[in-house]
Short mmCIF file of C-alpha atoms in Angstrom, two decimals:
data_model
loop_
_atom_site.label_atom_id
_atom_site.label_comp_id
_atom_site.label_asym_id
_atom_site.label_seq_id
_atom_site.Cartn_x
_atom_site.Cartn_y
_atom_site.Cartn_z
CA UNK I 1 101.34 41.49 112.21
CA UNK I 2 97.60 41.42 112.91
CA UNK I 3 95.06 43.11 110.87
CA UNK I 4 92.91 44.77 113.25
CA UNK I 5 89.72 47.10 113.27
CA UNK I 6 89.31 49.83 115.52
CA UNK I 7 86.27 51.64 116.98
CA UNK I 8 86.08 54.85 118.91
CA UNK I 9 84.07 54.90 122.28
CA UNK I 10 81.87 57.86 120.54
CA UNK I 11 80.84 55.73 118.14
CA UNK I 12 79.59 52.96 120.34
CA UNK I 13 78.00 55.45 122.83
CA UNK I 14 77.79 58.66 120.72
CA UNK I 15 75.29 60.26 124.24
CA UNK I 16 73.95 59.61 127.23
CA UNK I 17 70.14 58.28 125.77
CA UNK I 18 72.35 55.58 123.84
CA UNK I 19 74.32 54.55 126.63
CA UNK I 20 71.96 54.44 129.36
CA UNK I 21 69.18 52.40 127.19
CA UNK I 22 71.84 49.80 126.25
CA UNK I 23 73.29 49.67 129.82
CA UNK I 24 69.57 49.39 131.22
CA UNK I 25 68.59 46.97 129.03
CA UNK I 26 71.24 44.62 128.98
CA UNK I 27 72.74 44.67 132.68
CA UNK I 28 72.06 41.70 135.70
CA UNK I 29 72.67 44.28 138.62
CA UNK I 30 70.48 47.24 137.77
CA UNK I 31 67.65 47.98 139.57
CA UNK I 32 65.77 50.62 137.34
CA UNK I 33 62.78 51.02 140.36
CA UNK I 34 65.49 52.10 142.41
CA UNK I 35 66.14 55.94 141.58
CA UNK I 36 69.56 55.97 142.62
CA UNK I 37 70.88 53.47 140.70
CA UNK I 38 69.61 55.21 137.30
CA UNK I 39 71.12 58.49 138.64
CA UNK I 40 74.36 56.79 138.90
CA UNK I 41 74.20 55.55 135.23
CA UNK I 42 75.07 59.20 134.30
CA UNK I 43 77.45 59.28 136.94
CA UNK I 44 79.33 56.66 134.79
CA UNK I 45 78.27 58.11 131.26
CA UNK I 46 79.93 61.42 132.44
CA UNK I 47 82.99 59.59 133.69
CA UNK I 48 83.40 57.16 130.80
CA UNK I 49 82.96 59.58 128.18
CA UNK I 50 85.00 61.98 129.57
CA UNK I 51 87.96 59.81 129.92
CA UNK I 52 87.37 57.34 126.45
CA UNK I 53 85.68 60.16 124.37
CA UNK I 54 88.26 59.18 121.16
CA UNK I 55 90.39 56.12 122.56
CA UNK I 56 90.41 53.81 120.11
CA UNK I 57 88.39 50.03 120.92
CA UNK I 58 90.62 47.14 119.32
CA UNK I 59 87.55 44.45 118.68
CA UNK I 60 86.42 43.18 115.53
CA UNK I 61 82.94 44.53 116.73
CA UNK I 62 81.01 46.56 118.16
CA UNK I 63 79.14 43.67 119.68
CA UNK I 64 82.38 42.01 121.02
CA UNK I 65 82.97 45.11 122.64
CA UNK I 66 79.54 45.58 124.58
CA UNK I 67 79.62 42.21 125.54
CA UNK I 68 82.89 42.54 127.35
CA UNK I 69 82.09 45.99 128.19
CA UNK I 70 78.96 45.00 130.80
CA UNK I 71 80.66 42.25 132.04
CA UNK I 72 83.39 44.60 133.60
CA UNK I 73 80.35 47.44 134.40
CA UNK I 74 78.16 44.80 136.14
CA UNK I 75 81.25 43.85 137.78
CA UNK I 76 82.13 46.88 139.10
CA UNK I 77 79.20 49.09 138.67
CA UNK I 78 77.86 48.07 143.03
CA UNK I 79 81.77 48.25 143.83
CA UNK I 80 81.99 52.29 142.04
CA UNK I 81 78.79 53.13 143.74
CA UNK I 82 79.49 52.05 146.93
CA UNK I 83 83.20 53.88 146.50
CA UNK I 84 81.10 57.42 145.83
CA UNK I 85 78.81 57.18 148.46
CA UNK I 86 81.64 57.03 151.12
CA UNK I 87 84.08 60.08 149.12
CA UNK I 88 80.79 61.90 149.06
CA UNK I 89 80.35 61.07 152.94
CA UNK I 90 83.93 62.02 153.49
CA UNK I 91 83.64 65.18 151.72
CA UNK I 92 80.87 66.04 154.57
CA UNK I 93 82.35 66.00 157.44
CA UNK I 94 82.89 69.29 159.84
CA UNK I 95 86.13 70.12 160.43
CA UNK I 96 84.99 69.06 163.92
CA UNK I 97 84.83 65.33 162.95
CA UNK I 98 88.07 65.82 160.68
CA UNK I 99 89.75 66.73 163.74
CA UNK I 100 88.50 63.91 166.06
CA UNK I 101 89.31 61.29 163.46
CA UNK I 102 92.85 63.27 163.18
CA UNK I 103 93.15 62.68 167.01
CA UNK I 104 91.77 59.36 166.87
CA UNK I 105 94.19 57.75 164.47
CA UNK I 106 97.22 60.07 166.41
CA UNK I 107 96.22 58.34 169.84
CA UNK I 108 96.09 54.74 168.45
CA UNK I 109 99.65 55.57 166.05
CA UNK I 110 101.30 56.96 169.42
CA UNK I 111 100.13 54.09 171.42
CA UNK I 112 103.11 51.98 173.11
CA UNK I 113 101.42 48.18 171.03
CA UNK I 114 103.15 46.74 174.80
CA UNK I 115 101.01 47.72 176.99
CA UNK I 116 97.71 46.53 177.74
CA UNK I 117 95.00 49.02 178.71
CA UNK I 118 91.40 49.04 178.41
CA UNK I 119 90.24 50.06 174.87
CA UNK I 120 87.62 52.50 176.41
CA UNK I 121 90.02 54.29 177.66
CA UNK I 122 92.52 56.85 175.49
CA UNK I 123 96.18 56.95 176.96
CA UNK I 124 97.62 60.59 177.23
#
């Protein structure tokens, strides 16, 4: 049996001010000149306190908490952006580009992998 202390994610981070200042302040990857990676910083407040708004934190601190906390976001936070930028870039394409990657990756699945050809060319 353990005796354990729990802290809600609202508590920690009750807004985006909070959150942002702390991240800002104590994270190795952020570049704050760089617009885009500030913008993205509510990207990840909306996200995170969407989806941990009342889940419970099993530390014995707060400070145990933020300390593990930004070494997963510096971890990951180049990885998520990076992830966003191409589903953004996917989410703009024509429906003339969805169809010639659509015929693209039909020509090289209905390829005969026995035959050599020359890769400029598509087989019929």
């Amino acid at each position: 049996m353990s005796d354990c202390i729990t802290f809600y994610f609202e508590d920690i981070f009750p807004d985006y001010d909070t959150f942002s200042e702390y991240v800002i302040e104590n994270s190795q990857v952020i570049n704050t000149a760089n617009e885009e990676d500030v913008a993205f910083i509510g990207f990840c407040w909306n996200i995170l306190s969407r989806h941990f708004h009342n889940q419970n934190i099993r530390y014995d601190s707060p400070q145990n908490f933020l300390a593990s906390f930004m070494l997963v976001f510096d971890n990951k936070f180049q990885q998520f952006k990076k992830q966003k930028s191409l589903v953004d870039k996917i989410y703009n394409l024509t429906e003339n580009e969805i169809l010639q990657i659509n015929s693209a990756l039909s020509n090289v699945a209905n390829n005969p992998n026995n035959k050599v050809v020359d890769l400029k060319k598509q087989l019929n």
